[in-house]
PDB file of C-alpha atoms in Angstrom:
ATOM      1  CA  MET H   1      -4.115 -13.484 -71.305  1.00  0.00           C
ATOM      2  CA  GLY H   2      -0.789 -11.667 -71.418  1.00  0.00           C
ATOM      3  CA  VAL H   3      -2.080  -8.848 -69.217  1.00  0.00           C
ATOM      4  CA  SER H   4      -3.217 -11.105 -66.353  1.00  0.00           C
ATOM      5  CA  VAL H   5       0.264 -12.415 -65.429  1.00  0.00           C
ATOM      6  CA  PRO H   6       1.854  -8.967 -64.876  1.00  0.00           C
ATOM      7  CA  ALA H   7      -1.293  -7.789 -63.037  1.00  0.00           C
ATOM      8  CA  ALA H   8      -1.222 -10.826 -60.732  1.00  0.00           C
ATOM      9  CA  PHE H   9       2.477 -10.285 -60.089  1.00  0.00           C
ATOM     10  CA  ALA H  10       1.833  -6.625 -59.228  1.00  0.00           C
ATOM     11  CA  VAL H  11      -0.998  -7.564 -56.850  1.00  0.00           C
ATOM     12  CA  LEU H  12       1.208 -10.156 -55.134  1.00  0.00           C
ATOM     13  CA  LEU H  13       4.102  -7.700 -54.887  1.00  0.00           C
ATOM     14  CA  ILE H  14       1.890  -4.998 -53.359  1.00  0.00           C
ATOM     15  CA  ALA H  15       0.328  -7.508 -50.920  1.00  0.00           C
ATOM     16  CA  THR H  16       3.802  -8.665 -49.868  1.00  0.00           C
ATOM     17  CA  LEU H  17       5.001  -5.116 -49.255  1.00  0.00           C
ATOM     18  CA  VAL H  18       1.861  -4.242 -47.257  1.00  0.00           C
ATOM     19  CA  SER H  19       2.147  -7.396 -45.129  1.00  0.00           C
ATOM     20  CA  PHE H  20       5.829  -6.729 -44.364  1.00  0.00           C
ATOM     21  CA  GLY H  21       4.921  -3.142 -43.449  1.00  0.00           C
ATOM     22  CA  MET H  22       2.197  -4.340 -41.085  1.00  0.00           C
ATOM     23  CA  LEU H  23       4.545  -6.935 -39.591  1.00  0.00           C
ATOM     24  CA  TYR H  24       7.157  -4.239 -38.931  1.00  0.00           C
ATOM     25  CA  VAL H  25       4.624  -1.896 -37.283  1.00  0.00           C
ATOM     26  CA  SER H  26       3.202  -4.659 -35.072  1.00  0.00           C
ATOM     27  CA  SER H  27       6.651  -5.834 -33.981  1.00  0.00           C
ATOM     28  CA  GLU H  28       7.640  -2.231 -33.200  1.00  0.00           C
ATOM     29  CA  ASN H  29       4.488  -1.809 -31.082  1.00  0.00           C
ATOM     30  CA  ALA H  30       5.091  -5.105 -29.265  1.00  0.00           C
ATOM     31  CA  TYR H  31       8.685  -4.130 -28.502  1.00  0.00           C
ATOM     32  CA  SER H  32       7.679  -0.727 -27.116  1.00  0.00           C
ATOM     33  CA  MET H  33       4.925  -2.277 -24.956  1.00  0.00           C
ATOM     34  CA  VAL H  34       7.336  -4.870 -23.502  1.00  0.00           C
ATOM     35  CA  HIS H  35       9.929  -2.161 -22.905  1.00  0.00           C
ATOM     36  CA  GLN H  36       7.357   0.051 -21.101  1.00  0.00           C
ATOM     37  CA  ALA H  37       6.155  -2.893 -18.985  1.00  0.00           C
ATOM     38  CA  THR H  38       9.754  -3.654 -17.975  1.00  0.00           C
ATOM     39  CA  GLU H  39      10.288  -0.019 -16.964  1.00  0.00           C
ATOM     40  CA  ASP H  40       7.038  -0.019 -14.941  1.00  0.00           C
ATOM     41  CA  TYR H  41       8.033  -3.229 -13.172  1.00  0.00           C
ATOM     42  CA  ASN H  42      11.486  -1.876 -12.333  1.00  0.00           C
ATOM     43  CA  GLN H  43       9.950   1.320 -10.920  1.00  0.00           C
ATOM     44  CA  MET H  44       7.516  -0.714  -8.816  1.00  0.00           C
ATOM     45  CA  ALA H  45      10.291  -2.983  -7.540  1.00  0.00           C
ATOM     46  CA  LEU H  46      12.444   0.016  -6.629  1.00  0.00           C
ATOM     47  CA  ARG H  47       9.515   1.655  -4.842  1.00  0.00           C
ATOM     48  CA  VAL H  48       8.804  -1.508  -2.869  1.00  0.00           C
ATOM     49  CA  LYS H  49      12.431  -1.861  -1.810  1.00  0.00           C
ATOM     50  CA  THR H  50      12.767   1.785  -0.769  1.00  0.00           C
ATOM     51  CA  SER H  51       9.460   2.184   1.115  1.00  0.00           C
ATOM     52  CA  GLU H  52       8.985   1.601   4.816  1.00  0.00           C
ATOM     53  CA  LEU H  53       6.648   2.761   7.559  1.00  0.00           C
ATOM     54  CA  GLU H  54       7.720   2.611  11.183  1.00  0.00           C
ATOM     55  CA  LEU H  55       5.771   2.885  14.422  1.00  0.00           C
ATOM     56  CA  THR H  56       7.558   5.656  16.340  1.00  0.00           C
ATOM     57  CA  GLY H  57       5.201   6.041  19.288  1.00  0.00           C
ATOM     58  CA  TYR H  58       1.682   5.805  20.588  1.00  0.00           C
ATOM     59  CA  ASN H  59      -0.617   7.306  23.205  1.00  0.00           C
ATOM     60  CA  TYR H  60      -4.159   6.728  24.350  1.00  0.00           C
ATOM     61  CA  SER H  61      -7.136   8.543  25.784  1.00  0.00           C
ATOM     62  CA  THR H  62      -9.894   7.213  27.995  1.00  0.00           C
ATOM     63  CA  GLN H  63     -12.040   8.044  30.986  1.00  0.00           C
ATOM     64  CA  ALA H  64     -12.163   6.051  34.198  1.00  0.00           C
ATOM     65  CA  ASN H  65     -15.921   5.501  34.106  1.00  0.00           C
ATOM     66  CA  VAL H  66     -16.121   4.048  30.573  1.00  0.00           C
ATOM     67  CA  THR H  67     -15.023   0.677  29.220  1.00  0.00           C
ATOM     68  CA  VAL H  68     -13.598   1.931  25.917  1.00  0.00           C
ATOM     69  CA  TYR H  69     -10.476   3.812  24.893  1.00  0.00           C
ATOM     70  CA  ASP H  70      -8.879   5.368  21.811  1.00  0.00           C
ATOM     71  CA  ILE H  71      -5.291   4.681  20.801  1.00  0.00           C
ATOM     72  CA  THR H  72      -3.228   6.948  18.530  1.00  0.00           C
ATOM     73  CA  PHE H  73      -0.198   5.643  16.645  1.00  0.00           C
ATOM     74  CA  ASN H  74       2.592   7.877  15.308  1.00  0.00           C
ATOM     75  CA  ILE H  75       3.661   6.456  11.945  1.00  0.00           C
ATOM     76  CA  THR H  76       6.884   7.704  10.299  1.00  0.00           C
ATOM     77  CA  ASN H  77       7.739   7.248   6.633  1.00  0.00           C
ATOM     78  CA  GLU H  78      11.299   5.904   6.496  1.00  0.00           C
ATOM     79  CA  GLY H  79      11.336   5.382   2.730  1.00  0.00           C
ATOM     80  CA  SER H  80      10.006   6.842  -0.497  1.00  0.00           C
ATOM     81  CA  THR H  81       6.954   9.085  -0.870  1.00  0.00           C
ATOM     82  CA  LEU H  82       3.665   7.334  -0.071  1.00  0.00           C
ATOM     83  CA  SER H  83       0.027   8.339  -0.459  1.00  0.00           C
ATOM     84  CA  PRO H  84      -2.057   7.744   2.717  1.00  0.00           C
ATOM     85  CA  ALA H  85      -5.242   8.489   0.774  1.00  0.00           C
ATOM     86  CA  LYS H  86      -4.731   5.147  -1.018  1.00  0.00           C
ATOM     87  CA  TRP H  87      -4.047   3.063   2.102  1.00  0.00           C
ATOM     88  CA  THR H  88      -6.279   0.302   3.391  1.00  0.00           C
ATOM     89  CA  TYR H  89      -6.798  -0.433   7.097  1.00  0.00           C
ATOM     90  CA  ILE H  90      -7.479  -3.917   8.409  1.00  0.00           C
ATOM     91  CA  TYR H  91      -8.508  -3.908  12.082  1.00  0.00           C
ATOM     92  CA  ASN H  92      -8.606  -7.336  13.765  1.00  0.00           C
ATOM     93  CA  GLY H  93      -8.996  -9.031  10.386  1.00  0.00           C
ATOM     94  CA  ASP H  94     -11.840  -6.801   9.169  1.00  0.00           C
ATOM     95  CA  LEU H  95     -11.330  -4.521   6.197  1.00  0.00           C
ATOM     96  CA  THR H  96     -12.700  -1.330   7.683  1.00  0.00           C
ATOM     97  CA  ALA H  97     -11.946   2.337   7.894  1.00  0.00           C
ATOM     98  CA  SER H  98     -14.806   3.199  10.246  1.00  0.00           C
ATOM     99  CA  LYS H  99     -12.762   2.705  13.441  1.00  0.00           C
ATOM    100  CA  VAL H 100      -9.603   4.334  12.061  1.00  0.00           C
ATOM    101  CA  LEU H 101      -9.212   8.110  11.854  1.00  0.00           C
ATOM    102  CA  THR H 102      -6.391   9.623   9.803  1.00  0.00           C
ATOM    103  CA  SER H 103      -5.153  13.128   9.177  1.00  0.00           C
ATOM    104  CA  GLY H 104      -6.332  12.974   5.548  1.00  0.00           C
ATOM    105  CA  ARG H 105      -2.926  13.781   4.080  1.00  0.00           C
ATOM    106  CA  GLU H 106      -2.489  13.309   0.354  1.00  0.00           C
ATOM    107  CA  TYR H 107       1.240  12.505   0.529  1.00  0.00           C
ATOM    108  CA  LEU H 108       3.646  11.356   3.224  1.00  0.00           C
ATOM    109  CA  LEU H 109       7.168  12.377   2.246  1.00  0.00           C
ATOM    110  CA  PRO H 110      10.322  10.616   3.497  1.00  0.00           C
ATOM    111  CA  GLY H 111      10.963  11.517   7.131  1.00  0.00           C
ATOM    112  CA  GLU H 112       7.455  12.860   7.743  1.00  0.00           C
ATOM    113  CA  TRP H 113       5.048  11.332  10.237  1.00  0.00           C
ATOM    114  CA  MET H 114       1.310  11.154  10.696  1.00  0.00           C
ATOM    115  CA  GLU H 115      -1.136   9.996  13.335  1.00  0.00           C
ATOM    116  CA  LEU H 116      -3.687   7.185  13.064  1.00  0.00           C
ATOM    117  CA  THR H 117      -6.329   6.819  15.774  1.00  0.00           C
ATOM    118  CA  VAL H 118      -8.302   3.645  16.409  1.00  0.00           C
ATOM    119  CA  GLN H 119     -11.486   4.490  18.294  1.00  0.00           C
ATOM    120  CA  ASN H 120     -13.818   2.827  20.775  1.00  0.00           C
ATOM    121  CA  LEU H 121     -11.732  -0.186  21.779  1.00  0.00           C
ATOM    122  CA  GLN H 122     -12.828  -2.393  24.648  1.00  0.00           C
ATOM    123  CA  LYS H 123     -10.702  -2.439  27.801  1.00  0.00           C
ATOM    124  CA  ASP H 124     -10.392  -6.219  27.664  1.00  0.00           C
ATOM    125  CA  GLN H 125      -7.062  -7.660  28.782  1.00  0.00           C
ATOM    126  CA  THR H 126      -7.722 -11.010  27.084  1.00  0.00           C
ATOM    127  CA  LEU H 127      -8.114  -9.435  23.627  1.00  0.00           C
ATOM    128  CA  VAL H 128      -5.072  -8.843  21.400  1.00  0.00           C
ATOM    129  CA  ASN H 129      -5.858  -6.146  18.831  1.00  0.00           C
ATOM    130  CA  SER H 130      -4.133  -5.744  15.487  1.00  0.00           C
ATOM    131  CA  LEU H 131      -4.076  -3.072  12.819  1.00  0.00           C
ATOM    132  CA  VAL H 132      -2.569  -3.590   9.376  1.00  0.00           C
ATOM    133  CA  ILE H 133      -1.844  -0.422   7.428  1.00  0.00           C
ATOM    134  CA  SER H 134      -1.622  -1.629   3.836  1.00  0.00           C
ATOM    135  CA  THR H 135       0.008   0.919   1.535  1.00  0.00           C
ATOM    136  CA  GLU H 136      -0.591   1.490  -2.153  1.00  0.00           C
ATOM    137  CA  ILE H 137       2.516  -0.509  -3.089  1.00  0.00           C
ATOM    138  CA  GLY H 138       1.299  -3.731  -1.461  1.00  0.00           C
ATOM    139  CA  CYS H 139       3.449  -3.532   1.669  1.00  0.00           C
ATOM    140  CA  GLY H 140       2.088  -3.039   5.147  1.00  0.00           C
ATOM    141  CA  LEU H 141       2.816  -2.128   8.738  1.00  0.00           C
ATOM    142  CA  LYS H 142       1.230  -4.456  11.281  1.00  0.00           C
ATOM    143  CA  VAL H 143       0.799  -3.326  14.877  1.00  0.00           C
ATOM    144  CA  LYS H 144      -0.408  -5.584  17.716  1.00  0.00           C
ATOM    145  CA  TRP H 145      -1.413  -4.327  21.147  1.00  0.00           C
ATOM    146  CA  LYS H 146      -3.516  -5.260  24.167  1.00  0.00           C
ATOM    147  CA  TRP H 147      -5.050  -3.614  27.206  1.00  0.00           C
ATOM    148  CA  VAL H 148      -3.043  -4.221  30.382  1.00  0.00           C
ATOM    149  CA  GLY H 149      -4.988  -3.773  33.615  1.00  0.00           C
ATOM    150  CA  ASN H 150      -8.656  -3.768  34.428  1.00  0.00           C
ATOM    151  CA  ALA H 151     -11.548  -1.687  33.121  1.00  0.00           C
ATOM    152  CA  THR H 152     -10.925   1.155  35.586  1.00  0.00           C
ATOM    153  CA  ASN H 153      -7.140   1.202  35.814  1.00  0.00           C
ATOM    154  CA  GLY H 154      -4.727   0.270  33.040  1.00  0.00           C
ATOM    155  CA  SER H 155      -3.316   1.233  29.682  1.00  0.00           C
ATOM    156  CA  PRO H 156      -2.712  -0.256  26.228  1.00  0.00           C
ATOM    157  CA  GLN H 157       0.650  -1.825  25.516  1.00  0.00           C
ATOM    158  CA  VAL H 158       2.091  -2.436  22.044  1.00  0.00           C
ATOM    159  CA  ILE H 159       3.227  -6.048  21.714  1.00  0.00           C
ATOM    160  CA  SER H 160       4.856  -5.801  18.300  1.00  0.00           C
ATOM    161  CA  SER H 161       5.070  -3.864  15.075  1.00  0.00           C
ATOM    162  CA  ALA H 162       6.484  -5.119  11.787  1.00  0.00           C
ATOM    163  CA  TRP H 163       6.881  -3.898   8.206  1.00  0.00           C
ATOM    164  CA  TYR H 164       6.481  -6.524   5.523  1.00  0.00           C
ATOM    165  CA  CYS H 165       6.388  -6.630   1.740  1.00  0.00           C
ATOM    166  CA  PRO H 166       4.909  -9.873   0.391  1.00  0.00           C
ATOM    167  CA  VAL H 167       5.535  -8.760  -3.209  1.00  0.00           C
ATOM    168  CA  GLU H 168       9.305  -8.484  -2.840  1.00  0.00           C
ATOM    169  CA  GLY H 169      11.166 -10.716  -5.232  1.00  0.00           C
TER     170      GLY H 169
END
């Protein structure tokens, strides 16, 4: 009977030390995970605030005897490095890349530009077209244009272009 009290005390002491050790390790892990998440969020917020695409020009190609045309937009990166390979294109509300041709660049550095071509558009002066270029950071450049003229004589005209970041805080 005298041996059981010191043995029980030793077991309780060892269990207490092990539990405090586990508590310390888990709190250390939680702190490092919260710290890393804060750093990731700050990097994302900085990237969002320093990224911007701008429409710097456009041209088109067509033939007089057809009722479709192609329009090419010159897009300039006015902010931080972006990755066009990760962009999404929304043409007239449809998530599609089949009508949009890109140069296939992996990165677009600050100050560099690239061309995007939207193909086989109808020469319809009542239709307002739109293209949203959604980047990997959640921001996008929206371009609206329409055909001015008739099916044999006319040209596309850009109505507006705007950069927006819905995730800005």
